[in-house]
Short mmCIF file of C-alpha atoms in Angstrom, two decimals:
data_model
loop_
_atom_site.label_atom_id
_atom_site.label_comp_id
_atom_site.label_asym_id
_atom_site.label_seq_id
_atom_site.Cartn_x
_atom_site.Cartn_y
_atom_site.Cartn_z
CA MET A 613 15.48 -39.43 50.37
CA LYS A 614 16.07 -35.89 51.09
CA LYS A 615 13.16 -33.78 51.06
CA SER A 616 15.13 -31.42 48.51
CA ASN A 617 15.52 -34.15 46.00
CA ILE A 618 11.75 -35.39 46.52
CA PHE A 619 10.98 -31.41 45.77
CA LEU A 620 12.97 -31.35 42.34
CA ILE A 621 11.91 -34.61 41.20
CA SER A 622 8.17 -33.61 41.95
CA LEU A 623 8.76 -30.46 39.72
CA PHE A 624 10.55 -32.04 37.13
CA SER A 625 7.78 -34.74 36.74
CA SER A 626 5.28 -31.50 36.88
CA VAL A 627 6.85 -29.60 34.09
CA THR A 628 7.57 -32.48 31.78
CA LEU A 629 3.88 -33.22 31.88
CA PHE A 630 2.66 -29.78 31.29
CA ILE A 631 5.28 -29.53 28.37
CA ILE A 632 3.47 -32.85 26.81
CA SER A 633 -0.15 -32.09 27.61
CA GLY A 634 1.13 -28.72 25.90
CA ALA A 635 2.04 -30.66 22.42
CA ILE A 636 -0.72 -33.10 22.75
CA VAL A 637 -3.19 -29.67 22.77
CA SER A 638 -1.03 -28.24 20.10
CA VAL A 639 -1.44 -31.77 17.95
CA ALA A 640 -5.01 -32.02 18.71
CA ARG A 641 -5.79 -28.16 17.23
CA GLY A 642 -3.61 -28.43 14.09
CA LYS A 643 -2.53 -25.13 12.40
CA PRO A 644 -5.04 -22.62 11.66
CA GLU A 645 -7.07 -23.29 8.49
CA PRO A 646 -6.10 -20.02 6.11
CA ASN A 647 -9.01 -18.04 4.93
CA ASN A 648 -9.58 -18.48 1.55
CA ASN A 649 -12.48 -16.62 1.39
CA ASN A 650 -12.16 -13.90 -1.50
CA PHE A 651 -13.69 -13.54 -4.87
CA THR A 652 -13.21 -11.36 -8.70
CA ILE A 653 -14.26 -8.99 -10.64
CA SER A 654 -13.97 -8.62 -14.07
CA GLY A 655 -14.15 -5.03 -15.22
CA PRO A 656 -14.04 -2.71 -18.33
CA SER A 657 -10.59 -1.09 -18.91
CA TYR A 658 -9.63 2.08 -17.73
CA GLY A 659 -6.75 4.70 -17.68
CA TYR A 660 -7.71 7.31 -14.70
CA VAL A 661 -9.03 6.15 -11.43
CA LEU A 662 -10.76 8.21 -8.57
CA MET A 663 -10.96 7.84 -5.17
CA SER A 664 -12.79 9.65 -2.80
CA LYS A 665 -13.43 9.23 0.68
CA THR A 666 -13.12 5.37 0.27
CA ASN A 667 -13.09 3.75 3.90
CA TYR A 668 -10.76 0.92 3.07
CA LYS A 669 -6.92 0.56 1.64
CA LEU A 670 -6.67 -0.63 -1.88
CA ASN A 671 -3.52 -2.47 -3.03
CA ALA A 672 -2.88 -2.53 -6.83
CA LYS A 673 -0.29 -4.44 -8.81
CA ALA A 674 0.33 -5.12 -12.43
CA GLY A 675 -2.24 -8.49 -14.00
CA GLU A 676 -3.14 -9.55 -17.81
CA LYS A 677 -6.53 -7.91 -17.17
CA PHE A 678 -8.74 -5.35 -15.57
CA GLU A 679 -10.13 -6.91 -12.19
CA PHE A 680 -10.36 -6.78 -8.49
CA VAL A 681 -9.92 -9.24 -6.26
CA VAL A 682 -11.85 -9.26 -2.89
CA GLY A 683 -10.79 -11.06 0.39
CA LEU A 684 -13.32 -11.22 3.12
CA GLU A 685 -13.55 -13.11 6.63
CA LYS A 686 -14.68 -16.52 7.13
CA GLY A 687 -17.98 -17.23 6.19
CA GLU A 688 -19.14 -13.65 4.74
CA GLU A 689 -20.84 -13.83 1.43
CA LYS A 690 -19.97 -12.10 -1.53
CA ILE A 691 -20.84 -8.03 -1.32
CA ASN A 692 -20.95 -5.11 -4.16
CA LEU A 693 -17.96 -3.54 -4.36
CA PRO A 694 -19.04 0.12 -4.61
CA PHE A 695 -17.42 1.31 -8.27
CA ILE A 696 -18.69 2.73 -11.37
CA THR A 697 -16.96 3.51 -14.73
CA GLN A 698 -17.55 6.51 -17.12
CA GLY A 699 -15.87 6.79 -19.80
CA ASP A 700 -11.85 6.00 -19.18
CA THR A 701 -12.50 7.06 -15.34
CA LEU A 702 -12.92 4.27 -13.03
CA VAL A 703 -14.94 5.79 -9.61
CA LEU A 704 -14.46 4.09 -6.18
CA SER A 705 -17.24 4.77 -3.62
CA PRO A 706 -16.51 4.10 0.19
CA LEU A 707 -18.12 0.21 1.21
CA PRO A 708 -21.44 0.74 3.21
CA GLU A 709 -20.10 0.54 7.08
CA GLU A 710 -22.19 -2.74 7.44
CA LEU A 711 -19.70 -4.48 5.30
CA VAL A 712 -16.15 -2.65 6.10
CA SER A 713 -15.29 -5.29 9.12
CA LYS A 714 -16.36 -8.21 6.24
CA VAL A 715 -14.07 -7.13 3.69
CA ARG A 716 -10.12 -7.98 4.47
CA TYR A 717 -8.74 -6.51 1.25
CA VAL A 718 -9.45 -5.09 -1.79
CA GLU A 719 -6.97 -5.45 -4.72
CA MET A 720 -6.83 -4.12 -7.79
CA LYS A 721 -5.15 -5.15 -11.18
CA PHE A 722 -4.02 -3.34 -14.20
CA PRO A 723 -2.22 -4.28 -17.52
CA SER A 724 -1.97 -0.69 -18.38
CA LYS A 725 1.80 1.05 -18.79
CA THR A 726 0.01 4.84 -18.21
CA MET A 727 -1.82 5.15 -15.11
CA ASN A 728 -3.96 8.33 -13.77
CA PHE A 729 -4.63 8.21 -9.79
CA GLU A 730 -6.53 11.36 -8.41
CA LEU A 731 -7.24 10.35 -4.29
CA LYS A 732 -9.27 12.47 -2.11
CA LYS A 733 -9.18 11.43 1.65
CA ALA A 734 -8.27 8.00 0.31
CA HIS A 735 -5.39 5.36 0.53
CA ILE A 736 -3.39 3.03 -2.12
CA ASP A 737 -0.40 0.99 -1.88
CA ILE A 738 1.19 -0.01 -5.66
CA TYR A 739 3.15 -3.62 -5.56
CA ASN A 740 5.35 -4.26 -8.24
CA SER A 741 3.59 -2.54 -11.03
CA SER A 742 4.76 -3.08 -14.76
CA ALA A 743 3.71 0.66 -15.86
CA SER A 744 6.24 2.90 -16.79
CA SER A 745 4.22 6.24 -16.53
CA PHE A 746 1.85 7.54 -13.28
CA ASN A 747 -0.13 10.54 -13.38
CA ILE A 748 -0.91 11.48 -9.62
CA LYS A 749 -2.94 13.73 -7.60
CA LEU A 750 -2.72 13.16 -3.49
CA ASP A 751 -5.50 15.60 -1.23
CA GLN A 752 -5.32 14.47 2.13
CA SER A 753 -4.36 11.06 1.05
CA LYS A 754 -1.80 8.62 1.18
CA MET A 755 0.07 6.51 -1.53
CA ASN A 756 3.16 3.72 -1.10
CA ILE A 757 4.49 2.34 -4.76
CA PHE A 758 6.77 -0.48 -3.88
CA SER A 759 8.80 -1.84 -6.72
CA LYS A 760 11.45 -4.81 -7.78
CA GLU A 761 15.00 -3.96 -8.30
CA ASP A 762 15.05 -4.10 -11.89
CA HIS A 763 11.63 -2.05 -12.27
CA SER A 764 11.90 1.63 -13.10
CA LEU A 765 9.26 4.24 -14.12
CA GLU A 766 10.37 6.80 -16.65
CA TYR A 767 7.65 9.27 -15.45
CA LEU A 768 6.54 10.29 -12.61
CA ASN A 769 3.77 13.85 -12.50
CA ILE A 770 2.47 14.28 -8.98
CA SER A 771 0.85 16.73 -6.94
CA VAL A 772 1.27 16.43 -3.16
CA LYS A 773 -1.67 18.46 -0.77
CA ASN A 774 -3.30 18.86 2.46
CA ASN A 775 -1.48 16.83 4.83
CA SER A 776 -0.80 13.96 1.96
CA ASP A 777 1.94 11.58 2.71
CA PHE A 778 3.70 9.70 -0.32
CA TYR A 779 6.43 7.07 -0.57
CA SER A 780 8.30 4.92 -3.25
CA ASN A 781 11.35 2.94 -3.72
CA THR A 782 11.33 3.09 -7.23
CA PRO A 783 13.82 4.54 -9.41
CA LEU A 784 13.09 7.60 -11.94
CA ASN A 785 14.14 8.75 -14.93
CA HIS A 786 11.61 11.69 -14.81
CA LEU A 787 9.87 13.41 -11.94
CA LYS A 788 7.98 16.30 -11.85
CA ILE A 789 6.51 17.57 -8.46
CA GLU A 790 4.31 19.85 -6.98
CA ILE A 791 4.18 19.49 -2.76
CA ASN A 792 1.67 21.62 -0.43
CA ASN A 793 1.64 20.99 3.40
CA SER A 794 2.51 17.19 3.03
CA SER A 795 5.48 14.69 2.73
CA PHE A 796 7.06 13.04 -0.25
CA LYS A 797 9.98 10.35 0.04
CA SER A 798 11.35 8.61 -2.75
CA TYR A 799 14.29 6.12 -1.79
CA GLY A 800 14.94 5.15 -5.81
CA SER A 801 17.61 7.12 -7.92
CA VAL A 802 16.21 9.99 -9.74
CA LYS A 803 17.80 11.30 -13.26
CA GLU A 804 15.88 14.62 -13.22
CA VAL A 805 13.73 16.27 -10.83
CA ILE A 806 11.48 19.73 -11.57
CA GLY A 807 8.91 20.81 -8.93
CA THR A 808 8.06 23.42 -6.06
CA ALA A 809 7.65 22.90 -2.53
CA ASN A 810 5.36 25.06 -0.10
CA ASP A 811 3.50 25.81 2.91
CA THR A 812 5.89 23.64 5.60
CA ALA A 813 6.03 20.67 2.75
CA LYS A 814 9.04 17.93 3.53
CA VAL A 815 10.73 16.67 0.44
CA TYR A 816 13.20 13.56 0.61
CA ILE A 817 15.23 12.10 -2.87
CA SER A 818 17.89 9.72 -3.01
CA GLN A 819 20.12 10.82 -5.76
CA PRO A 820 19.09 13.04 -7.90
CA GLY A 821 20.82 14.19 -11.14
CA ILE A 822 19.62 17.23 -12.48
CA THR A 823 17.21 19.28 -10.41
CA ASP A 824 15.48 22.52 -10.71
CA PHE A 825 13.62 22.68 -6.83
CA LYS A 826 12.41 25.79 -5.74
CA LYS A 827 10.95 25.96 -1.82
CA ASP A 828 9.58 29.04 0.24
CA ALA A 829 11.17 28.85 3.78
CA SER A 830 8.91 26.90 5.65
CA SER A 831 9.14 23.46 3.46
CA ARG A 832 12.10 21.16 4.21
CA VAL A 833 14.27 19.66 0.90
CA ARG A 834 16.66 16.81 1.70
CA PHE A 835 18.87 15.23 -1.25
CA ASN A 836 20.70 12.24 -0.48
CA TYR A 837 23.94 12.14 -2.71
CA ASN A 838 24.92 8.85 -0.67
#
């Protein structure tokens, strides 16, 4: 037999053996086990959420009652989520630095149709909320609102300032916005827009209807009618 044929057979055998060995190792290891280390905190009702310098991202969504779900790294024990309620206001504080790496996520559930959020150096994402009205104040903060195609907001009243960012894919009936030195993007249709943009603000609004919008020379406002 020629040396070239011997080499090819040897190479093929080595590759086959490598593949079989890899498959055996993969089966032995199995799929990684899911991390189900989380716990739930029930809380009193509230209509106003205040977040100041929170060092974690908060995910919010509709729920049958007011509660938090906290996801932890594997093997970590329950922690005390730093928050208090003052009347109708929920105040969320930063986590102690030694706990930040132990927390995978913090999820907030609420059944309210009207909610108020005030963020200072904070971040919140809202998913598939059943709310119909939001009043929002962002200061050096970030907020995203993601909704299903069949959900719309009746009213959004929002103040965005100091390098904040807001994004939404949710259709709106009424939008009132005051924005300064920040970014606002709305990719859902808006029936009525009232607002002002100043100090290098950037605004994008998809399919606006009635508009009453003023801006200074340093700001950019784009209405997309496609």
